[in-house]
């Protein structure tokens, strides 16, 4: 249940659905297994698995939802092999080479024939709405991944007034200044990982792992004109993560201090454990997100 990545959206005041209303809306887009001739199926499922029944898991004003995607997996090599065989057979029977459009139609026929026999792969994407803090938080490593969930949610609700997290100052500039002058916010410690990019050369980057980010060597990269694109950080001894300059958060980890709080809570059932962990995780993020914004004011 613990989120591993974060893409954070700010939720406008215009969004006013409560848990019961959201449950009703999501039920119209409930997940159904992928059909025999369909490449993919997406829909909403209970966040609590197994045994969950509600599509919305509510903890006060925080509402967790889950989008499941089931995809039929057709290896390109298998499709190509069958298409080549079908083309050779058709060309032999017709006594002439097939044109481009005829080959394209054969590829479509082969794909439709193979789909019912293809293996399926399932993936779940989790998110929660904080109605009090006005956040929508998606467990996704990139904004593109997050948009798969937000686009489906918007299509189902008809409207979803959100915008990606925004700050007054450019994160790459602020993070570069932190390292250049070894001045971090009092509740923030650098980790041992960073990615630097050269703004003058597209694609040029330097990746540092298991490095002392306060060293002269690191400052040398900045003096040479590099800027920080990604930086490992630990906040308040409770959350460690890698922060990207686009404000997506990767490899999120709640430290032992937080995990011990979770372990101290007695839970007799998986549902109680899920609810307790959800309450702890969202409570930590409720404190963390305002600080994240404050760092870049």
mmCIF file of N, CA and C in Angstrom, residues 61-160:
data_model
loop_
_atom_site.group_PDB
_atom_site.id
_atom_site.type_symbol
_atom_site.label_atom_id
_atom_site.label_comp_id
_atom_site.label_asym_id
_atom_site.label_seq_id
_atom_site.Cartn_x
_atom_site.Cartn_y
_atom_site.Cartn_z
ATOM 1 N N UNK A 61 -10.971 12.582 5.267
ATOM 2 C CA UNK A 61 -11.109 13.333 4.013
ATOM 3 C C UNK A 61 -10.131 12.859 2.943
ATOM 4 N N UNK A 62 -9.512 11.704 3.139
ATOM 5 C CA UNK A 62 -8.560 11.166 2.161
ATOM 6 C C UNK A 62 -9.156 9.921 1.523
ATOM 7 N N UNK A 63 -9.234 9.928 0.213
ATOM 8 C CA UNK A 63 -9.949 8.892 -0.533
ATOM 9 C C UNK A 63 -8.997 8.198 -1.498
ATOM 10 N N UNK A 64 -8.729 6.913 -1.243
ATOM 11 C CA UNK A 64 -7.844 6.175 -2.142
ATOM 12 C C UNK A 64 -8.654 5.465 -3.215
ATOM 13 N N UNK A 65 -8.107 5.475 -4.456
ATOM 14 C CA UNK A 65 -8.721 4.798 -5.591
ATOM 15 C C UNK A 65 -7.650 4.002 -6.324
ATOM 16 N N UNK A 66 -8.081 3.081 -7.186
ATOM 17 C CA UNK A 66 -7.125 2.211 -7.880
ATOM 18 C C UNK A 66 -7.634 1.900 -9.279
ATOM 19 N N UNK A 67 -6.784 2.115 -10.271
ATOM 20 C CA UNK A 67 -7.097 1.815 -11.668
ATOM 21 C C UNK A 67 -6.304 0.577 -12.094
ATOM 22 N N UNK A 68 -7.007 -0.436 -12.594
ATOM 23 C CA UNK A 68 -6.339 -1.657 -13.052
ATOM 24 C C UNK A 68 -6.337 -1.714 -14.573
ATOM 25 N N UNK A 69 -5.192 -2.073 -15.121
ATOM 26 C CA UNK A 69 -5.043 -2.246 -16.565
ATOM 27 C C UNK A 69 -4.634 -3.685 -16.838
ATOM 28 N N UNK A 70 -5.342 -4.332 -17.757
ATOM 29 C CA UNK A 70 -4.985 -5.685 -18.177
ATOM 30 C C UNK A 70 -4.688 -5.644 -19.672
ATOM 31 N N UNK A 71 -3.505 -6.096 -20.043
ATOM 32 C CA UNK A 71 -3.033 -6.000 -21.418
ATOM 33 C C UNK A 71 -2.683 -7.380 -21.948
ATOM 34 N N UNK A 72 -3.080 -7.644 -23.178
ATOM 35 C CA UNK A 72 -2.654 -8.886 -23.837
ATOM 36 C C UNK A 72 -1.264 -8.667 -24.430
ATOM 37 N N UNK A 73 -0.382 -9.601 -24.151
ATOM 38 C CA UNK A 73 1.020 -9.465 -24.544
ATOM 39 C C UNK A 73 1.289 -10.319 -25.774
ATOM 40 N N UNK A 74 1.566 -9.643 -26.874
ATOM 41 C CA UNK A 74 1.927 -10.328 -28.121
ATOM 42 C C UNK A 74 3.361 -9.934 -28.473
ATOM 43 N N UNK A 75 4.328 -10.834 -28.309
ATOM 44 C CA UNK A 75 5.699 -10.497 -28.668
ATOM 45 C C UNK A 75 5.804 -10.144 -30.148
ATOM 46 N N UNK A 76 6.441 -9.044 -30.495
ATOM 47 C CA UNK A 76 6.564 -8.646 -31.904
ATOM 48 C C UNK A 76 7.173 -9.736 -32.787
ATOM 49 N N UNK A 77 8.106 -10.509 -32.220
ATOM 50 C CA UNK A 77 8.746 -11.563 -33.025
ATOM 51 C C UNK A 77 7.737 -12.631 -33.420
ATOM 52 N N UNK A 78 6.792 -12.950 -32.523
ATOM 53 C CA UNK A 78 5.771 -13.949 -32.828
ATOM 54 C C UNK A 78 4.841 -13.428 -33.923
ATOM 55 N N UNK A 79 4.432 -12.170 -33.794
ATOM 56 C CA UNK A 79 3.571 -11.579 -34.828
ATOM 57 C C UNK A 79 4.286 -11.562 -36.162
ATOM 58 N N UNK A 80 5.537 -11.140 -36.172
ATOM 59 C CA UNK A 80 6.293 -11.048 -37.416
ATOM 60 C C UNK A 80 6.457 -12.407 -38.077
ATOM 61 N N UNK A 81 6.741 -13.421 -37.274
ATOM 62 C CA UNK A 81 6.915 -14.770 -37.824
ATOM 63 C C UNK A 81 5.635 -15.265 -38.481
ATOM 64 N N UNK A 82 4.507 -15.046 -37.831
ATOM 65 C CA UNK A 82 3.235 -15.486 -38.393
ATOM 66 C C UNK A 82 2.837 -14.667 -39.607
ATOM 67 N N UNK A 83 3.127 -13.377 -39.593
ATOM 68 C CA UNK A 83 2.818 -12.531 -40.745
ATOM 69 C C UNK A 83 3.648 -12.948 -41.942
ATOM 70 N N UNK A 84 4.918 -13.210 -41.734
ATOM 71 C CA UNK A 84 5.796 -13.628 -42.849
ATOM 72 C C UNK A 84 5.298 -14.928 -43.461
ATOM 73 N N UNK A 85 4.883 -15.853 -42.599
ATOM 74 C CA UNK A 85 4.380 -17.130 -43.109
ATOM 75 C C UNK A 85 3.087 -16.927 -43.902
ATOM 76 N N UNK A 86 2.206 -16.084 -43.402
ATOM 77 C CA UNK A 86 0.934 -15.821 -44.084
ATOM 78 C C UNK A 86 1.178 -15.110 -45.417
ATOM 79 N N UNK A 87 2.135 -14.175 -45.452
ATOM 80 C CA UNK A 87 2.452 -13.467 -46.696
ATOM 81 C C UNK A 87 2.987 -14.438 -47.742
ATOM 82 N N UNK A 88 3.926 -15.309 -47.316
ATOM 83 C CA UNK A 88 4.505 -16.273 -48.259
ATOM 84 C C UNK A 88 3.427 -17.189 -48.824
ATOM 85 N N UNK A 89 2.530 -17.625 -47.966
ATOM 86 C CA UNK A 89 1.439 -18.507 -48.410
ATOM 87 C C UNK A 89 0.519 -17.790 -49.389
ATOM 88 N N UNK A 90 0.166 -16.541 -49.107
ATOM 89 C CA UNK A 90 -0.734 -15.794 -49.985
ATOM 90 C C UNK A 90 -0.067 -15.464 -51.315
ATOM 91 N N UNK A 91 1.200 -15.089 -51.266
ATOM 92 C CA UNK A 91 1.893 -14.749 -52.520
ATOM 93 C C UNK A 91 2.030 -15.973 -53.415
ATOM 94 N N UNK A 92 2.240 -17.133 -52.796
ATOM 95 C CA UNK A 92 2.358 -18.358 -53.592
ATOM 96 C C UNK A 92 1.028 -18.710 -54.248
ATOM 97 N N UNK A 93 -0.067 -18.543 -53.508
ATOM 98 C CA UNK A 93 -1.378 -18.893 -54.060
ATOM 99 C C UNK A 93 -1.830 -17.902 -55.126
ATOM 100 N N UNK A 94 -1.405 -16.619 -54.987
ATOM 101 C CA UNK A 94 -1.834 -15.599 -55.937
ATOM 102 C C UNK A 94 -0.857 -15.420 -57.088
ATOM 103 N N UNK A 95 0.348 -15.939 -56.921
ATOM 104 C CA UNK A 95 1.334 -15.862 -57.996
ATOM 105 C C UNK A 95 1.899 -14.475 -58.212
ATOM 106 N N UNK A 96 1.884 -13.631 -57.193
ATOM 107 C CA UNK A 96 2.443 -12.278 -57.306
ATOM 108 C C UNK A 96 2.791 -11.756 -55.923
ATOM 109 N N UNK A 97 3.679 -10.758 -55.865
ATOM 110 C CA UNK A 97 4.011 -10.152 -54.570
ATOM 111 C C UNK A 97 2.828 -9.335 -54.038
ATOM 112 N N UNK A 98 2.692 -9.310 -52.740
ATOM 113 C CA UNK A 98 1.642 -8.510 -52.128
ATOM 114 C C UNK A 98 2.091 -7.055 -51.967
ATOM 115 N N UNK A 99 1.139 -6.140 -52.092
ATOM 116 C CA UNK A 99 1.422 -4.733 -51.899
ATOM 117 C C UNK A 99 1.455 -4.364 -50.427
ATOM 118 N N UNK A 100 1.820 -3.105 -50.148
ATOM 119 C CA UNK A 100 1.962 -2.652 -48.764
ATOM 120 C C UNK A 100 0.637 -2.740 -48.005
ATOM 121 N N UNK A 101 -0.450 -2.299 -48.637
ATOM 122 C CA UNK A 101 -1.740 -2.329 -47.961
ATOM 123 C C UNK A 101 -2.203 -3.756 -47.682
ATOM 124 N N UNK A 102 -1.930 -4.668 -48.626
ATOM 125 C CA UNK A 102 -2.319 -6.065 -48.422
ATOM 126 C C UNK A 102 -1.549 -6.667 -47.251
ATOM 127 N N UNK A 103 -0.264 -6.330 -47.134
ATOM 128 C CA UNK A 103 0.533 -6.830 -46.015
ATOM 129 C C UNK A 103 0.041 -6.251 -44.686
ATOM 130 N N UNK A 104 -0.364 -4.980 -44.713
ATOM 131 C CA UNK A 104 -0.885 -4.362 -43.495
ATOM 132 C C UNK A 104 -2.171 -5.052 -43.045
ATOM 133 N N UNK A 105 -3.041 -5.390 -44.019
ATOM 134 C CA UNK A 105 -4.288 -6.079 -43.665
ATOM 135 C C UNK A 105 -4.011 -7.467 -43.111
ATOM 136 N N UNK A 106 -3.003 -8.140 -43.669
ATOM 137 C CA UNK A 106 -2.639 -9.458 -43.161
ATOM 138 C C UNK A 106 -2.118 -9.369 -41.731
ATOM 139 N N UNK A 107 -1.353 -8.310 -41.455
ATOM 140 C CA UNK A 107 -0.845 -8.140 -40.094
ATOM 141 C C UNK A 107 -1.997 -7.957 -39.115
ATOM 142 N N UNK A 108 -3.012 -7.182 -39.511
ATOM 143 C CA UNK A 108 -4.188 -7.001 -38.655
ATOM 144 C C UNK A 108 -4.909 -8.330 -38.433
ATOM 145 N N UNK A 109 -5.034 -9.139 -39.486
ATOM 146 C CA UNK A 109 -5.700 -10.435 -39.373
ATOM 147 C C UNK A 109 -4.937 -11.350 -38.421
ATOM 148 N N UNK A 110 -3.624 -11.382 -38.568
ATOM 149 C CA UNK A 110 -2.794 -12.234 -37.723
ATOM 150 C C UNK A 110 -2.905 -11.799 -36.256
ATOM 151 N N UNK A 111 -2.862 -10.485 -36.023
ATOM 152 C CA UNK A 111 -2.962 -9.975 -34.660
ATOM 153 C C UNK A 111 -4.278 -10.381 -34.025
ATOM 154 N N UNK A 112 -5.381 -10.257 -34.770
ATOM 155 C CA UNK A 112 -6.694 -10.644 -34.252
ATOM 156 C C UNK A 112 -6.766 -12.145 -33.976
ATOM 157 N N UNK A 113 -6.109 -12.928 -34.815
ATOM 158 C CA UNK A 113 -6.101 -14.381 -34.616
ATOM 159 C C UNK A 113 -5.308 -14.777 -33.371
ATOM 160 N N UNK A 114 -4.216 -14.054 -33.111
ATOM 161 C CA UNK A 114 -3.337 -14.431 -32.008
ATOM 162 C C UNK A 114 -3.795 -13.886 -30.658
ATOM 163 N N UNK A 115 -4.528 -12.776 -30.649
ATOM 164 C CA UNK A 115 -4.898 -12.125 -29.392
ATOM 165 C C UNK A 115 -5.583 -13.052 -28.386
ATOM 166 N N UNK A 116 -6.582 -13.862 -28.806
ATOM 167 C CA UNK A 116 -7.251 -14.710 -27.806
ATOM 168 C C UNK A 116 -6.318 -15.701 -27.120
ATOM 169 N N UNK A 117 -5.188 -16.020 -27.767
ATOM 170 C CA UNK A 117 -4.248 -16.989 -27.191
ATOM 171 C C UNK A 117 -3.093 -16.322 -26.448
ATOM 172 N N UNK A 118 -3.056 -14.998 -26.471
ATOM 173 C CA UNK A 118 -1.939 -14.277 -25.846
ATOM 174 C C UNK A 118 -2.084 -14.261 -24.323
ATOM 175 N N UNK A 119 -0.944 -14.229 -23.640
ATOM 176 C CA UNK A 119 -0.943 -14.070 -22.190
ATOM 177 C C UNK A 119 -1.415 -12.662 -21.833
ATOM 178 N N UNK A 120 -1.895 -12.496 -20.619
ATOM 179 C CA UNK A 120 -2.304 -11.179 -20.151
ATOM 180 C C UNK A 120 -1.399 -10.727 -19.013
ATOM 181 N N UNK A 121 -1.253 -9.408 -18.927
ATOM 182 C CA UNK A 121 -0.437 -8.803 -17.872
ATOM 183 C C UNK A 121 -1.263 -7.712 -17.199
ATOM 184 N N UNK A 122 -1.293 -7.729 -15.883
ATOM 185 C CA UNK A 122 -2.092 -6.756 -15.137
ATOM 186 C C UNK A 122 -1.190 -5.780 -14.387
ATOM 187 N N UNK A 123 -1.671 -4.562 -14.268
ATOM 188 C CA UNK A 123 -0.948 -3.521 -13.541
ATOM 189 C C UNK A 123 -1.959 -2.650 -12.817
ATOM 190 N N UNK A 124 -1.615 -2.258 -11.592
ATOM 191 C CA UNK A 124 -2.485 -1.396 -10.803
ATOM 192 C C UNK A 124 -1.811 -0.053 -10.560
ATOM 193 N N UNK A 125 -2.600 0.997 -10.675
ATOM 194 C CA UNK A 125 -2.127 2.354 -10.387
ATOM 195 C C UNK A 125 -2.986 2.925 -9.261
ATOM 196 N N UNK A 126 -2.321 3.365 -8.193
ATOM 197 C CA UNK A 126 -3.027 3.877 -7.023
ATOM 198 C C UNK A 126 -2.916 5.405 -6.950
ATOM 199 N N UNK A 127 -3.931 5.998 -6.356
ATOM 200 C CA UNK A 127 -3.930 7.440 -6.126
ATOM 201 C C UNK A 127 -4.850 7.728 -4.947
ATOM 202 N N UNK A 128 -4.682 8.898 -4.365
ATOM 203 C CA UNK A 128 -5.666 9.311 -3.362
ATOM 204 C C UNK A 128 -5.904 10.804 -3.455
ATOM 205 N N UNK A 129 -7.127 11.176 -3.135
ATOM 206 C CA UNK A 129 -7.533 12.573 -3.083
ATOM 207 C C UNK A 129 -7.559 13.018 -1.629
ATOM 208 N N UNK A 130 -6.928 14.138 -1.364
ATOM 209 C CA UNK A 130 -6.977 14.750 -0.038
ATOM 210 C C UNK A 130 -7.915 15.950 -0.156
ATOM 211 N N UNK A 131 -9.153 15.782 0.280
ATOM 212 C CA UNK A 131 -10.153 16.820 0.092
ATOM 213 C C UNK A 131 -9.908 18.024 0.987
ATOM 214 N N UNK A 132 -9.222 17.811 2.093
ATOM 215 C CA UNK A 132 -8.921 18.922 2.988
ATOM 216 C C UNK A 132 -7.695 19.695 2.509
ATOM 217 N N UNK A 133 -6.628 18.979 2.190
ATOM 218 C CA UNK A 133 -5.418 19.635 1.709
ATOM 219 C C UNK A 133 -5.494 20.047 0.254
ATOM 220 N N UNK A 134 -6.506 19.565 -0.474
ATOM 221 C CA UNK A 134 -6.718 19.849 -1.892
ATOM 222 C C UNK A 134 -5.574 19.317 -2.739
ATOM 223 N N UNK A 135 -5.308 18.003 -2.586
ATOM 224 C CA UNK A 135 -4.291 17.326 -3.368
ATOM 225 C C UNK A 135 -4.892 16.124 -4.085
ATOM 226 N N UNK A 136 -4.347 15.796 -5.229
ATOM 227 C CA UNK A 136 -4.521 14.486 -5.853
ATOM 228 C C UNK A 136 -3.122 13.925 -6.022
ATOM 229 N N UNK A 137 -2.844 12.803 -5.378
ATOM 230 C CA UNK A 137 -1.494 12.237 -5.367
ATOM 231 C C UNK A 137 -1.531 10.873 -6.035
ATOM 232 N N UNK A 138 -0.730 10.717 -7.078
ATOM 233 C CA UNK A 138 -0.704 9.485 -7.858
ATOM 234 C C UNK A 138 0.626 8.776 -7.624
ATOM 235 N N UNK A 139 0.549 7.478 -7.385
ATOM 236 C CA UNK A 139 1.759 6.669 -7.219
ATOM 237 C C UNK A 139 2.287 6.332 -8.604
ATOM 238 N N UNK A 140 3.062 7.269 -9.178
ATOM 239 C CA UNK A 140 3.608 7.108 -10.531
ATOM 240 C C UNK A 140 4.959 7.796 -10.583
ATOM 241 N N UNK A 141 5.884 7.216 -11.338
ATOM 242 C CA UNK A 141 7.242 7.753 -11.411
ATOM 243 C C UNK A 141 7.361 8.921 -12.380
ATOM 244 N N UNK A 142 6.437 9.010 -13.360
ATOM 245 C CA UNK A 142 6.492 10.079 -14.352
ATOM 246 C C UNK A 142 5.104 10.686 -14.520
ATOM 247 N N UNK A 143 5.074 11.909 -14.994
ATOM 248 C CA UNK A 143 3.796 12.575 -15.230
ATOM 249 C C UNK A 143 3.003 11.858 -16.316
ATOM 250 N N UNK A 144 3.678 11.275 -17.283
ATOM 251 C CA UNK A 144 2.972 10.545 -18.340
ATOM 252 C C UNK A 144 2.222 9.354 -17.757
ATOM 253 N N UNK A 145 2.866 8.620 -16.843
ATOM 254 C CA UNK A 145 2.187 7.501 -16.185
ATOM 255 C C UNK A 145 0.998 8.008 -15.376
ATOM 256 N N UNK A 146 1.193 9.102 -14.662
ATOM 257 C CA UNK A 146 0.112 9.639 -13.831
ATOM 258 C C UNK A 146 -1.081 10.063 -14.674
ATOM 259 N N UNK A 147 -0.820 10.580 -15.861
ATOM 260 C CA UNK A 147 -1.907 11.066 -16.709
ATOM 261 C C UNK A 147 -2.804 9.945 -17.217
ATOM 262 N N UNK A 148 -2.304 8.716 -17.265
ATOM 263 C CA UNK A 148 -3.180 7.609 -17.641
ATOM 264 C C UNK A 148 -4.322 7.487 -16.642
ATOM 265 N N UNK A 149 -3.999 7.646 -15.371
ATOM 266 C CA UNK A 149 -5.037 7.576 -14.345
ATOM 267 C C UNK A 149 -5.896 8.839 -14.335
ATOM 268 N N UNK A 150 -5.272 10.000 -14.380
ATOM 269 C CA UNK A 150 -6.056 11.236 -14.303
ATOM 270 C C UNK A 150 -6.949 11.410 -15.523
ATOM 271 N N UNK A 151 -6.498 10.994 -16.704
ATOM 272 C CA UNK A 151 -7.329 11.096 -17.909
ATOM 273 C C UNK A 151 -8.552 10.199 -17.805
ATOM 274 N N UNK A 152 -8.364 8.977 -17.296
ATOM 275 C CA UNK A 152 -9.514 8.072 -17.132
ATOM 276 C C UNK A 152 -10.476 8.607 -16.079
ATOM 277 N N UNK A 153 -9.920 9.168 -15.009
ATOM 278 C CA UNK A 153 -10.775 9.719 -13.962
ATOM 279 C C UNK A 153 -11.557 10.921 -14.481
ATOM 280 N N UNK A 154 -10.901 11.762 -15.250
ATOM 281 C CA UNK A 154 -11.582 12.938 -15.808
ATOM 282 C C UNK A 154 -12.689 12.518 -16.776
ATOM 283 N N UNK A 155 -12.416 11.519 -17.607
ATOM 284 C CA UNK A 155 -13.417 11.057 -18.568
ATOM 285 C C UNK A 155 -14.646 10.505 -17.852
ATOM 286 N N UNK A 156 -14.430 9.852 -16.722
ATOM 287 C CA UNK A 156 -15.544 9.259 -15.988
ATOM 288 C C UNK A 156 -16.344 10.313 -15.219
ATOM 289 N N UNK A 157 -15.628 11.284 -14.629
ATOM 290 C CA UNK A 157 -16.297 12.302 -13.816
ATOM 291 C C UNK A 157 -16.865 13.442 -14.654
ATOM 292 N N UNK A 158 -16.346 13.596 -15.862
ATOM 293 C CA UNK A 158 -16.770 14.707 -16.707
ATOM 294 C C UNK A 158 -15.939 15.955 -16.496
ATOM 295 N N UNK A 159 -15.371 16.107 -15.308
ATOM 296 C CA UNK A 159 -14.520 17.246 -14.991
ATOM 297 C C UNK A 159 -13.580 16.860 -13.866
ATOM 298 N N UNK A 160 -12.331 17.287 -13.983
ATOM 299 C CA UNK A 160 -11.361 17.033 -12.921
ATOM 300 C C UNK A 160 -10.436 18.249 -12.853
#
